[in-house]
């Protein structure tokens, strides 16, 4: 009696990341190699297998119905961890999680394991990720079934005859190339019932594709190289040699970033995949490191793209300004050449802003994180400006905004980073409309002031005379305010 049932087990690679972590760890967890038997004997125990687990990673399976959590333990199988999930009396589904440091990843594949009472040949597929790395594991299951009562054979789907060599179900068959295979179990004693299953070992594109970027130093002129991987079988190892590829400069590491290298020096960077130990993929490229360094410095010029104090106003959709917008624009160097989130932290900025009336706005900013940095600082890569925002304050001693004042504003600051202190000063005049008229020849004014029916001049902006202006490049008239 022959029973044939085709079974294709696909382990999806799509996952969801729930926490920020380094890319190389995230990508390694994405490619976690998971397999399991879809059927087990009714009342029997089930396992979920992790092949070639990544060091420092905790693997968990959570029962979707009960919330019970199971953790992977070492397995007698080579390079394998197993998650025992207990007895299966009814269909069970699980959520798989991988945790490594700050990385927490949930696999999109949800193992679905069901009980089987009748005799059945169960198989577990391990897809190819290196050359000839596929595997098939198998066992006869069912109520009262003894797996040792059967002989097991294998053949390729397109082959006529089975290989006569008996297979050991406790070891499975390993080191197979991708393709379809048929496993057969034959009862040793009469009636010599046969059971077959078709398994498909899927291939994996192991080609490595990457590019290189070099970045200036942060606190010194010791540049970095970053490997940007576009394609590859993780985990990947990275190393740096001299330009000829003969002298090792940095040995294999999991991080794709090499820091503290020599400036204006040519290096050869190697990227090797997990399979390279057995003759897998290894690619290399050359790159010459840059000779630049992250720098800012204070300037004392009037505010413009050259740096210094910049003044403007917010009008909150009203005719007259209600609060000041003030930036101090430090000139910078190599700001846009740095690695993401590679600003020199911690950074301290002590500053005082003095209004024309003598009112002071001051603070001592301790910036330790990128979130704090982004709250107070902006980088204009186009003009190489490092801008300290002095608007819409959210600190108690200053209030919610800076009041509008016309006249000369002064600024002074000390910026400390990388063990050095940069002194900055700035001054700028805010003169309202008159200053705009002085600077912009396109504006033409006529002093037809607004009067009410008693002939009183309307004070559009409180304590200032309201006038109308018309520009040569706009048809409509607008109301502005001057002192």
Short mmCIF file of C-alpha atoms in Angstrom, two decimals:
data_model
loop_
_atom_site.label_atom_id
_atom_site.label_comp_id
_atom_site.label_asym_id
_atom_site.label_seq_id
_atom_site.Cartn_x
_atom_site.Cartn_y
_atom_site.Cartn_z
CA UNK A 1 0.00 0.00 0.00
CA UNK A 2 1.53 3.32 -1.03
CA UNK A 3 0.56 6.74 0.24
CA UNK A 4 2.01 9.78 -1.55
CA UNK A 5 1.64 13.28 -0.22
CA UNK A 6 3.60 16.30 -1.49
CA UNK A 7 4.76 18.73 1.14
CA UNK A 8 6.55 22.02 0.56
CA UNK A 9 7.73 23.90 3.59
CA UNK A 10 8.64 27.54 2.97
CA UNK A 11 10.41 29.45 5.69
CA UNK A 12 9.81 33.11 4.89
CA UNK A 13 12.60 35.59 5.37
CA UNK A 14 10.39 38.60 6.01
CA UNK A 15 10.49 39.78 9.61
CA UNK A 16 9.58 42.80 11.62
CA UNK A 17 11.99 44.71 13.81
CA UNK A 18 10.62 46.16 17.01
CA UNK A 19 13.67 47.91 18.36
CA UNK A 20 16.57 49.91 16.99
CA UNK A 21 19.79 47.95 16.59
CA UNK A 22 22.90 47.81 14.47
CA UNK A 23 22.24 46.88 10.86
CA UNK A 24 24.55 43.87 10.73
CA UNK A 25 22.87 42.30 13.77
CA UNK A 26 19.42 43.09 12.42
CA UNK A 27 20.22 41.55 9.04
CA UNK A 28 21.67 38.45 10.69
CA UNK A 29 18.52 37.98 12.75
CA UNK A 30 16.43 38.49 9.62
CA UNK A 31 18.10 35.47 8.07
CA UNK A 32 17.57 33.19 11.07
CA UNK A 33 17.34 29.62 9.77
CA UNK A 34 14.15 28.08 11.21
CA UNK A 35 12.61 24.66 10.57
CA UNK A 36 10.10 22.31 12.23
CA UNK A 37 7.95 19.24 11.65
CA UNK A 38 4.47 20.35 10.66
CA UNK A 39 3.02 17.13 12.09
CA UNK A 40 3.89 15.17 15.24
CA UNK A 41 2.29 12.12 16.83
CA UNK A 42 -0.89 12.99 18.67
CA UNK A 43 0.10 13.55 22.28
CA UNK A 44 3.76 13.75 21.30
CA UNK A 45 6.27 16.56 21.87
CA UNK A 46 7.14 19.14 19.22
CA UNK A 47 10.32 21.14 18.61
CA UNK A 48 11.29 24.19 16.58
CA UNK A 49 14.88 24.14 15.32
CA UNK A 50 17.34 27.03 14.86
CA UNK A 51 20.27 26.16 12.59
CA UNK A 52 23.58 27.97 13.03
CA UNK A 53 22.35 30.26 15.84
CA UNK A 54 23.95 33.68 16.11
CA UNK A 55 26.13 34.15 19.20
CA UNK A 56 24.52 36.16 21.98
CA UNK A 57 20.99 35.68 20.63
CA UNK A 58 18.02 34.38 22.62
CA UNK A 59 15.45 32.50 20.55
CA UNK A 60 11.88 32.19 21.81
CA UNK A 61 8.60 30.66 20.67
CA UNK A 62 5.36 31.99 22.15
CA UNK A 63 2.17 29.92 22.02
CA UNK A 64 -0.41 32.17 20.35
CA UNK A 65 -3.31 30.60 22.27
CA UNK A 66 -1.88 30.52 25.80
CA UNK A 67 0.94 33.06 25.71
CA UNK A 68 3.32 30.45 27.12
CA UNK A 69 6.91 31.27 26.22
CA UNK A 70 9.51 28.63 25.33
CA UNK A 71 13.26 29.33 25.02
CA UNK A 72 15.83 27.61 22.82
CA UNK A 73 18.34 25.23 24.39
CA UNK A 74 21.38 23.45 23.01
CA UNK A 75 20.76 20.42 20.82
CA UNK A 76 22.78 17.25 20.15
CA UNK A 77 22.47 18.14 16.47
CA UNK A 78 25.54 19.96 15.16
CA UNK A 79 25.26 23.78 15.02
CA UNK A 80 21.62 23.64 16.11
CA UNK A 81 19.50 24.93 18.96
CA UNK A 82 16.05 23.55 19.67
CA UNK A 83 12.97 25.17 21.19
CA UNK A 84 10.90 22.45 22.92
CA UNK A 85 7.26 23.58 22.81
CA UNK A 86 5.67 20.64 24.61
CA UNK A 87 2.83 18.25 23.88
CA UNK A 88 0.60 18.65 20.82
CA UNK A 89 -2.95 17.35 21.23
CA UNK A 90 -4.51 19.94 18.94
CA UNK A 91 -3.26 22.38 16.31
CA UNK A 92 -0.92 25.01 17.78
CA UNK A 93 0.60 28.17 16.30
CA UNK A 94 3.64 30.04 17.59
CA UNK A 95 5.26 33.46 17.29
CA UNK A 96 9.04 33.37 16.96
CA UNK A 97 11.21 36.06 18.50
CA UNK A 98 14.94 36.66 18.32
CA UNK A 99 16.63 39.00 20.79
CA UNK A 100 20.21 40.21 20.71
CA UNK A 101 21.19 43.26 22.76
CA UNK A 102 18.88 46.10 21.74
CA UNK A 103 17.52 44.09 18.79
CA UNK A 104 14.15 42.42 19.12
CA UNK A 105 12.85 40.77 15.96
CA UNK A 106 9.62 38.89 15.29
CA UNK A 107 9.68 36.38 12.45
CA UNK A 108 6.81 36.51 9.98
CA UNK A 109 6.70 32.73 9.73
CA UNK A 110 4.35 31.39 12.38
CA UNK A 111 5.01 27.67 12.94
CA UNK A 112 1.77 25.72 12.66
CA UNK A 113 2.11 22.28 14.25
CA UNK A 114 -0.66 19.68 14.20
CA UNK A 115 -1.17 16.23 15.74
CA UNK A 116 -1.47 13.13 13.57
CA UNK A 117 -2.92 9.83 14.77
CA UNK A 118 -2.57 7.64 11.66
CA UNK A 119 0.86 6.49 10.44
CA UNK A 120 2.51 9.34 8.58
CA UNK A 121 5.96 10.21 7.22
CA UNK A 122 6.80 13.66 8.60
CA UNK A 123 9.67 15.66 7.14
CA UNK A 124 11.50 18.83 8.12
CA UNK A 125 13.22 20.90 5.43
CA UNK A 126 16.35 23.01 5.81
CA UNK A 127 16.82 25.23 2.78
CA UNK A 128 20.14 26.00 1.15
CA UNK A 129 22.06 29.05 2.40
CA UNK A 130 25.55 27.94 1.42
CA UNK A 131 26.57 25.70 -1.45
CA UNK A 132 25.25 22.17 -0.80
CA UNK A 133 23.91 23.14 2.61
CA UNK A 134 20.34 21.87 2.31
CA UNK A 135 19.04 19.13 4.58
CA UNK A 136 15.99 16.92 5.09
CA UNK A 137 15.02 15.36 8.40
CA UNK A 138 12.30 12.72 8.63
CA UNK A 139 10.50 10.32 10.96
CA UNK A 140 7.47 8.08 10.95
CA UNK A 141 4.81 9.33 13.37
CA UNK A 142 1.33 8.34 14.50
CA UNK A 143 -0.37 6.65 17.44
CA UNK A 144 1.51 3.47 18.28
CA UNK A 145 4.04 3.99 15.48
CA UNK A 146 7.66 3.06 16.18
CA UNK A 147 9.99 4.93 13.82
CA UNK A 148 12.63 2.19 14.12
CA UNK A 149 10.24 -0.31 12.48
CA UNK A 150 10.86 1.37 9.12
CA UNK A 151 13.67 1.61 6.60
CA UNK A 152 14.23 4.99 4.95
CA UNK A 153 15.46 5.83 1.44
CA UNK A 154 15.91 8.95 -0.70
CA UNK A 155 16.11 9.87 -4.37
CA UNK A 156 15.89 12.98 -6.51
CA UNK A 157 12.44 13.58 -7.91
CA UNK A 158 13.60 12.94 -11.48
CA UNK A 159 15.46 9.73 -10.64
CA UNK A 160 13.92 6.33 -11.31
CA UNK A 161 15.36 4.37 -8.41
CA UNK A 162 15.98 5.08 -4.75
CA UNK A 163 19.50 5.00 -3.40
CA UNK A 164 19.76 1.59 -1.72
CA UNK A 165 21.76 3.01 1.20
CA UNK A 166 19.62 3.04 4.32
CA UNK A 167 19.14 6.42 5.98
CA UNK A 168 19.40 7.13 9.69
CA UNK A 169 16.33 9.16 10.79
CA UNK A 170 18.15 10.55 13.80
CA UNK A 171 20.75 12.17 11.53
CA UNK A 172 18.67 13.04 8.46
CA UNK A 173 20.37 13.77 5.15
CA UNK A 174 22.59 16.84 4.92
CA UNK A 175 24.87 18.69 2.51
CA UNK A 176 22.33 18.57 -0.29
CA UNK A 177 22.00 21.00 -3.18
CA UNK A 178 18.69 22.70 -3.87
CA UNK A 179 16.01 20.69 -5.63
CA UNK A 180 13.12 18.29 -5.08
CA UNK A 181 13.68 15.00 -3.29
CA UNK A 182 11.45 12.07 -2.36
CA UNK A 183 11.84 10.35 1.00
CA UNK A 184 10.41 6.82 1.37
CA UNK A 185 9.71 4.89 4.56
CA UNK A 186 9.10 1.12 4.21
CA UNK A 187 7.74 -1.02 7.02
CA UNK A 188 10.36 -3.71 7.67
CA UNK A 189 7.80 -6.46 8.22
CA UNK A 190 4.81 -7.49 6.13
CA UNK A 191 2.77 -5.94 4.62
CA UNK A 192 5.84 -3.68 3.95
CA UNK A 193 3.67 -0.57 3.72
CA UNK A 194 5.39 2.36 2.01
CA UNK A 195 5.02 6.07 2.75
CA UNK A 196 6.50 8.84 0.63
CA UNK A 197 6.94 12.56 1.00
CA UNK A 198 8.24 15.10 -1.51
CA UNK A 199 10.45 17.82 -0.08
CA UNK A 200 11.78 20.89 -1.86
CA UNK A 201 15.13 22.36 -0.80
CA UNK A 202 15.05 25.99 -1.89
CA UNK A 203 18.16 27.75 -3.27
CA UNK A 204 19.55 30.98 -1.88
CA UNK A 205 21.26 33.74 -3.87
CA UNK A 206 24.52 34.11 -1.98
CA UNK A 207 26.08 36.83 -4.13
CA UNK A 208 27.68 39.62 -2.10
CA UNK A 209 27.16 43.18 -3.28
CA UNK A 210 28.45 46.21 -1.39
CA UNK A 211 29.97 49.65 -1.70
CA UNK A 212 32.33 51.61 0.51
CA UNK A 213 32.26 55.09 1.98
CA UNK A 214 34.91 56.95 3.90
CA UNK A 215 34.28 59.59 6.57
CA UNK A 216 36.42 62.12 8.35
CA UNK A 217 37.31 61.84 12.00
CA UNK A 218 35.10 63.27 14.71
CA UNK A 219 37.52 64.28 17.44
CA UNK A 220 40.71 63.66 15.48
CA UNK A 221 41.82 63.31 11.90
CA UNK A 222 41.53 59.53 11.92
CA UNK A 223 38.99 58.66 9.21
CA UNK A 224 36.60 55.73 9.04
CA UNK A 225 35.41 53.29 6.39
CA UNK A 226 31.85 51.99 6.33
CA UNK A 227 30.72 48.98 4.31
CA UNK A 228 27.21 49.35 2.89
CA UNK A 229 25.96 45.86 2.06
CA UNK A 230 23.32 45.64 -0.64
CA UNK A 231 23.13 41.87 -0.81
CA UNK A 232 24.62 38.91 1.04
CA UNK A 233 24.04 35.88 3.26
CA UNK A 234 24.39 37.00 6.86
CA UNK A 235 26.25 36.90 9.13
CA UNK A 236 29.00 38.66 7.20
CA UNK A 237 32.59 39.23 8.27
CA UNK A 238 34.58 42.35 7.36
CA UNK A 239 38.34 42.87 7.29
CA UNK A 240 40.80 45.50 6.05
CA UNK A 241 44.12 44.93 4.29
CA UNK A 242 46.65 47.18 2.67
CA UNK A 243 45.91 48.18 -0.91
CA UNK A 244 47.53 45.01 -2.27
CA UNK A 245 45.46 42.72 -0.06
CA UNK A 246 48.54 41.05 1.44
CA UNK A 247 49.05 42.80 4.79
CA UNK A 248 46.21 42.48 7.30
CA UNK A 249 45.33 45.81 8.94
CA UNK A 250 42.10 44.86 10.75
CA UNK A 251 41.07 41.21 11.30
CA UNK A 252 37.58 39.81 10.72
CA UNK A 253 34.81 41.59 12.59
CA UNK A 254 31.01 41.63 12.46
CA UNK A 255 30.70 45.41 12.46
CA UNK A 256 30.83 47.02 8.99
CA UNK A 257 32.58 50.14 10.33
CA UNK A 258 36.35 50.53 10.69
CA UNK A 259 37.50 53.58 12.63
CA UNK A 260 40.81 55.22 13.41
CA UNK A 261 42.47 54.60 10.05
CA UNK A 262 45.15 56.70 8.39
CA UNK A 263 44.03 59.62 6.20
CA UNK A 264 44.70 59.64 2.44
CA UNK A 265 45.58 55.94 2.51
CA UNK A 266 44.40 53.22 0.13
CA UNK A 267 42.96 50.10 1.72
CA UNK A 268 41.41 46.88 0.42
CA UNK A 269 38.24 45.84 2.25
CA UNK A 270 37.08 42.21 2.24
CA UNK A 271 33.51 41.05 2.87
CA UNK A 272 33.05 37.33 3.52
CA UNK A 273 29.85 35.44 4.11
CA UNK A 274 29.07 32.62 6.50
CA UNK A 275 29.95 30.11 3.80
CA UNK A 276 33.47 31.38 3.14
CA UNK A 277 34.98 28.92 5.64
CA UNK A 278 33.97 26.16 3.26
CA UNK A 279 34.88 28.02 0.11
CA UNK A 280 31.94 30.39 -0.03
CA UNK A 281 31.74 33.93 -1.24
CA UNK A 282 34.32 36.62 -0.52
CA UNK A 283 34.45 39.96 -2.31
CA UNK A 284 36.80 42.92 -2.00
CA UNK A 285 37.09 46.55 -3.07
CA UNK A 286 39.66 49.31 -2.66
CA UNK A 287 39.08 52.78 -1.26
CA UNK A 288 41.24 55.78 -0.34
CA UNK A 289 40.37 57.36 2.99
CA UNK A 290 39.56 61.06 3.19
CA UNK A 291 41.64 63.71 4.89
CA UNK A 292 39.07 65.78 6.74
CA UNK A 293 37.62 66.21 10.18
CA UNK A 294 34.36 67.40 11.73
CA UNK A 295 34.85 71.02 12.87
CA UNK A 296 32.82 74.03 13.89
CA UNK A 297 33.99 77.50 14.84
CA UNK A 298 32.47 80.73 16.06
CA UNK A 299 32.10 83.75 13.82
CA UNK A 300 31.35 87.38 14.59
CA UNK A 301 29.86 88.54 11.29
CA UNK A 302 26.30 89.70 10.80
CA UNK A 303 23.85 86.87 10.27
CA UNK A 304 23.76 85.52 6.73
CA UNK A 305 25.00 82.43 4.95
CA UNK A 306 28.50 83.28 6.12
CA UNK A 307 27.46 82.53 9.68
CA UNK A 308 26.78 84.59 12.75
CA UNK A 309 23.58 85.82 14.37
CA UNK A 310 20.44 85.54 12.27
CA UNK A 311 17.27 87.44 13.22
CA UNK A 312 13.72 87.09 11.93
CA UNK A 313 10.22 87.17 13.36
CA UNK A 314 7.21 84.92 13.61
CA UNK A 315 3.86 86.59 13.09
CA UNK A 316 1.61 83.62 13.87
CA UNK A 317 -0.54 84.55 10.83
CA UNK A 318 -1.08 88.06 12.21
CA UNK A 319 -0.09 91.34 10.54
CA UNK A 320 2.45 92.11 13.20
CA UNK A 321 5.26 89.94 14.54
CA UNK A 322 4.61 88.18 17.83
CA UNK A 323 7.92 86.46 18.55
CA UNK A 324 11.50 86.37 17.35
CA UNK A 325 13.18 83.62 15.41
CA UNK A 326 16.87 83.70 16.22
CA UNK A 327 19.62 81.32 15.13
CA UNK A 328 23.34 81.44 15.68
CA UNK A 329 25.03 80.02 12.64
CA UNK A 330 28.45 78.56 13.29
CA UNK A 331 30.51 77.89 10.24
CA UNK A 332 31.49 74.26 9.92
CA UNK A 333 33.72 71.94 7.99
CA UNK A 334 33.00 68.40 6.76
CA UNK A 335 29.63 68.37 8.47
CA UNK A 336 27.98 66.36 5.72
CA UNK A 337 30.78 63.82 5.49
CA UNK A 338 30.18 62.23 8.85
CA UNK A 339 28.61 58.87 9.55
CA UNK A 340 24.95 59.01 10.60
CA UNK A 341 24.61 59.85 14.28
CA UNK A 342 28.35 60.43 14.49
CA UNK A 343 28.17 63.94 15.92
CA UNK A 344 30.80 64.43 18.66
CA UNK A 345 28.83 63.86 21.83
CA UNK A 346 28.65 64.81 24.62
CA UNK A 347 28.54 68.50 23.73
CA UNK A 348 28.01 71.50 26.00
CA UNK A 349 26.73 74.89 24.82
CA UNK A 350 26.66 77.81 27.26
CA UNK A 351 25.17 80.93 25.74
CA UNK A 352 23.69 84.33 26.48
CA UNK A 353 21.47 86.30 24.11
CA UNK A 354 20.95 89.99 24.96
CA UNK A 355 18.08 91.99 23.49
CA UNK A 356 18.25 95.72 22.62
CA UNK A 357 16.56 96.58 25.93
CA UNK A 358 19.10 94.56 27.90
CA UNK A 359 16.91 91.53 28.54
CA UNK A 360 18.96 88.34 28.56
CA UNK A 361 18.10 84.82 27.48
CA UNK A 362 20.63 82.23 28.56
CA UNK A 363 21.03 78.52 29.06
CA UNK A 364 23.60 75.81 29.66
CA UNK A 365 22.77 73.00 27.26
CA UNK A 366 24.15 69.56 28.06
CA UNK A 367 23.68 67.51 24.89
CA UNK A 368 24.30 63.80 25.40
CA UNK A 369 22.02 62.09 22.87
CA UNK A 370 21.07 62.56 19.24
CA UNK A 371 17.50 63.37 20.28
CA UNK A 372 18.80 66.24 22.42
CA UNK A 373 21.10 67.32 19.62
CA UNK A 374 18.30 67.40 17.03
CA UNK A 375 16.10 69.42 19.40
CA UNK A 376 18.55 72.32 19.64
CA UNK A 377 20.86 71.98 16.62
CA UNK A 378 20.46 71.84 12.87
CA UNK A 379 23.08 71.17 10.20
CA UNK A 380 22.80 72.94 6.86
CA UNK A 381 24.90 70.68 4.66
CA UNK A 382 24.61 72.94 1.62
CA UNK A 383 26.23 75.94 3.31
CA UNK A 384 28.25 74.00 5.93
CA UNK A 385 26.44 75.67 8.81
CA UNK A 386 26.04 74.36 12.33
CA UNK A 387 22.97 76.19 13.62
CA UNK A 388 21.96 76.68 17.25
CA UNK A 389 18.22 77.31 17.42
CA UNK A 390 17.25 80.06 19.87
CA UNK A 391 13.49 80.01 19.29
CA UNK A 392 10.41 78.55 20.89
CA UNK A 393 12.27 77.78 24.06
CA UNK A 394 10.97 74.96 26.21
CA UNK A 395 13.11 75.67 29.25
CA UNK A 396 11.59 77.20 32.39
CA UNK A 397 13.94 80.15 32.82
CA UNK A 398 13.28 81.50 29.33
CA UNK A 399 9.64 80.80 28.58
CA UNK A 400 7.88 79.83 25.41
CA UNK A 401 9.30 82.42 23.03
CA UNK A 402 11.53 85.46 22.63
CA UNK A 403 9.74 88.81 22.60
CA UNK A 404 10.09 91.04 19.57
CA UNK A 405 12.50 93.95 20.06
CA UNK A 406 13.89 96.31 17.43
CA UNK A 407 17.52 97.27 17.58
CA UNK A 408 20.89 95.66 18.25
CA UNK A 409 20.99 92.06 19.54
CA UNK A 410 24.17 90.49 20.94
CA UNK A 411 25.14 86.89 21.43
CA UNK A 412 28.00 85.04 23.11
CA UNK A 413 28.58 81.34 23.64
CA UNK A 414 31.08 78.68 24.59
CA UNK A 415 30.74 75.35 22.78
CA UNK A 416 32.68 72.44 24.25
CA UNK A 417 33.18 69.15 22.39
CA UNK A 418 36.04 66.70 21.99
CA UNK A 419 37.90 68.37 24.86
CA UNK A 420 38.04 71.79 23.21
CA UNK A 421 36.01 74.96 23.75
CA UNK A 422 34.94 77.20 20.88
CA UNK A 423 34.09 80.80 21.73
CA UNK A 424 31.42 82.44 19.62
CA UNK A 425 30.13 85.99 19.51
CA UNK A 426 27.64 87.64 17.25
CA UNK A 427 25.70 90.84 16.78
CA UNK A 428 22.86 91.80 14.49
CA UNK A 429 20.35 94.59 14.13
CA UNK A 430 16.64 94.00 13.75
CA UNK A 431 15.02 97.15 12.41
CA UNK A 432 11.63 95.99 11.23
CA UNK A 433 10.35 97.29 7.89
CA UNK A 434 12.87 100.11 7.60
CA UNK A 435 15.71 97.61 7.63
CA UNK A 436 13.94 95.59 4.96
CA UNK A 437 13.53 98.72 2.85
CA UNK A 438 17.21 99.52 3.19
CA UNK A 439 18.18 96.06 1.99
CA UNK A 440 15.55 95.35 -0.66
CA UNK A 441 15.33 97.77 -3.59
CA UNK A 442 12.26 95.95 -4.88
CA UNK A 443 10.15 97.47 -2.09
CA UNK A 444 8.57 100.89 -2.70
CA UNK A 445 6.69 102.76 0.00
CA UNK A 446 4.24 105.58 0.03
CA UNK A 447 3.22 107.13 3.31
CA UNK A 448 -0.52 107.06 2.80
CA UNK A 449 -1.12 106.16 6.42
CA UNK A 450 -4.36 104.61 7.51
CA UNK A 451 -6.76 106.98 9.32
CA UNK A 452 -10.11 106.33 10.89
CA UNK A 453 -13.15 108.58 10.27
CA UNK A 454 -11.86 111.03 12.91
CA UNK A 455 -8.53 111.29 11.08
CA UNK A 456 -6.57 109.36 13.72
CA UNK A 457 -3.64 107.32 12.43
CA UNK A 458 -4.22 103.60 12.89
CA UNK A 459 -1.59 101.91 15.03
CA UNK A 460 -1.42 98.56 13.35
CA UNK A 461 1.29 97.03 15.51
CA UNK A 462 0.99 98.81 18.85
CA UNK A 463 3.34 101.74 19.45
CA UNK A 464 4.36 101.72 15.80
CA UNK A 465 2.93 103.60 12.83
CA UNK A 466 1.07 101.48 10.34
CA UNK A 467 1.90 102.12 6.67
CA UNK A 468 1.12 100.39 3.45
CA UNK A 469 3.84 99.20 1.10
CA UNK A 470 3.73 97.88 -2.41
CA UNK A 471 6.43 95.84 -4.11
CA UNK A 472 7.35 96.05 -7.76
CA UNK A 473 7.04 92.29 -8.04
CA UNK A 474 3.63 91.88 -6.43
CA UNK A 475 0.36 93.56 -7.31
CA UNK A 476 -1.40 93.48 -3.97
CA UNK A 477 -0.60 95.83 -1.10
CA UNK A 478 0.50 94.69 2.33
CA UNK A 479 0.60 96.36 5.73
CA UNK A 480 3.96 96.48 7.50
CA UNK A 481 5.13 98.15 10.68
CA UNK A 482 8.12 100.33 11.41
CA UNK A 483 9.33 102.14 14.49
#
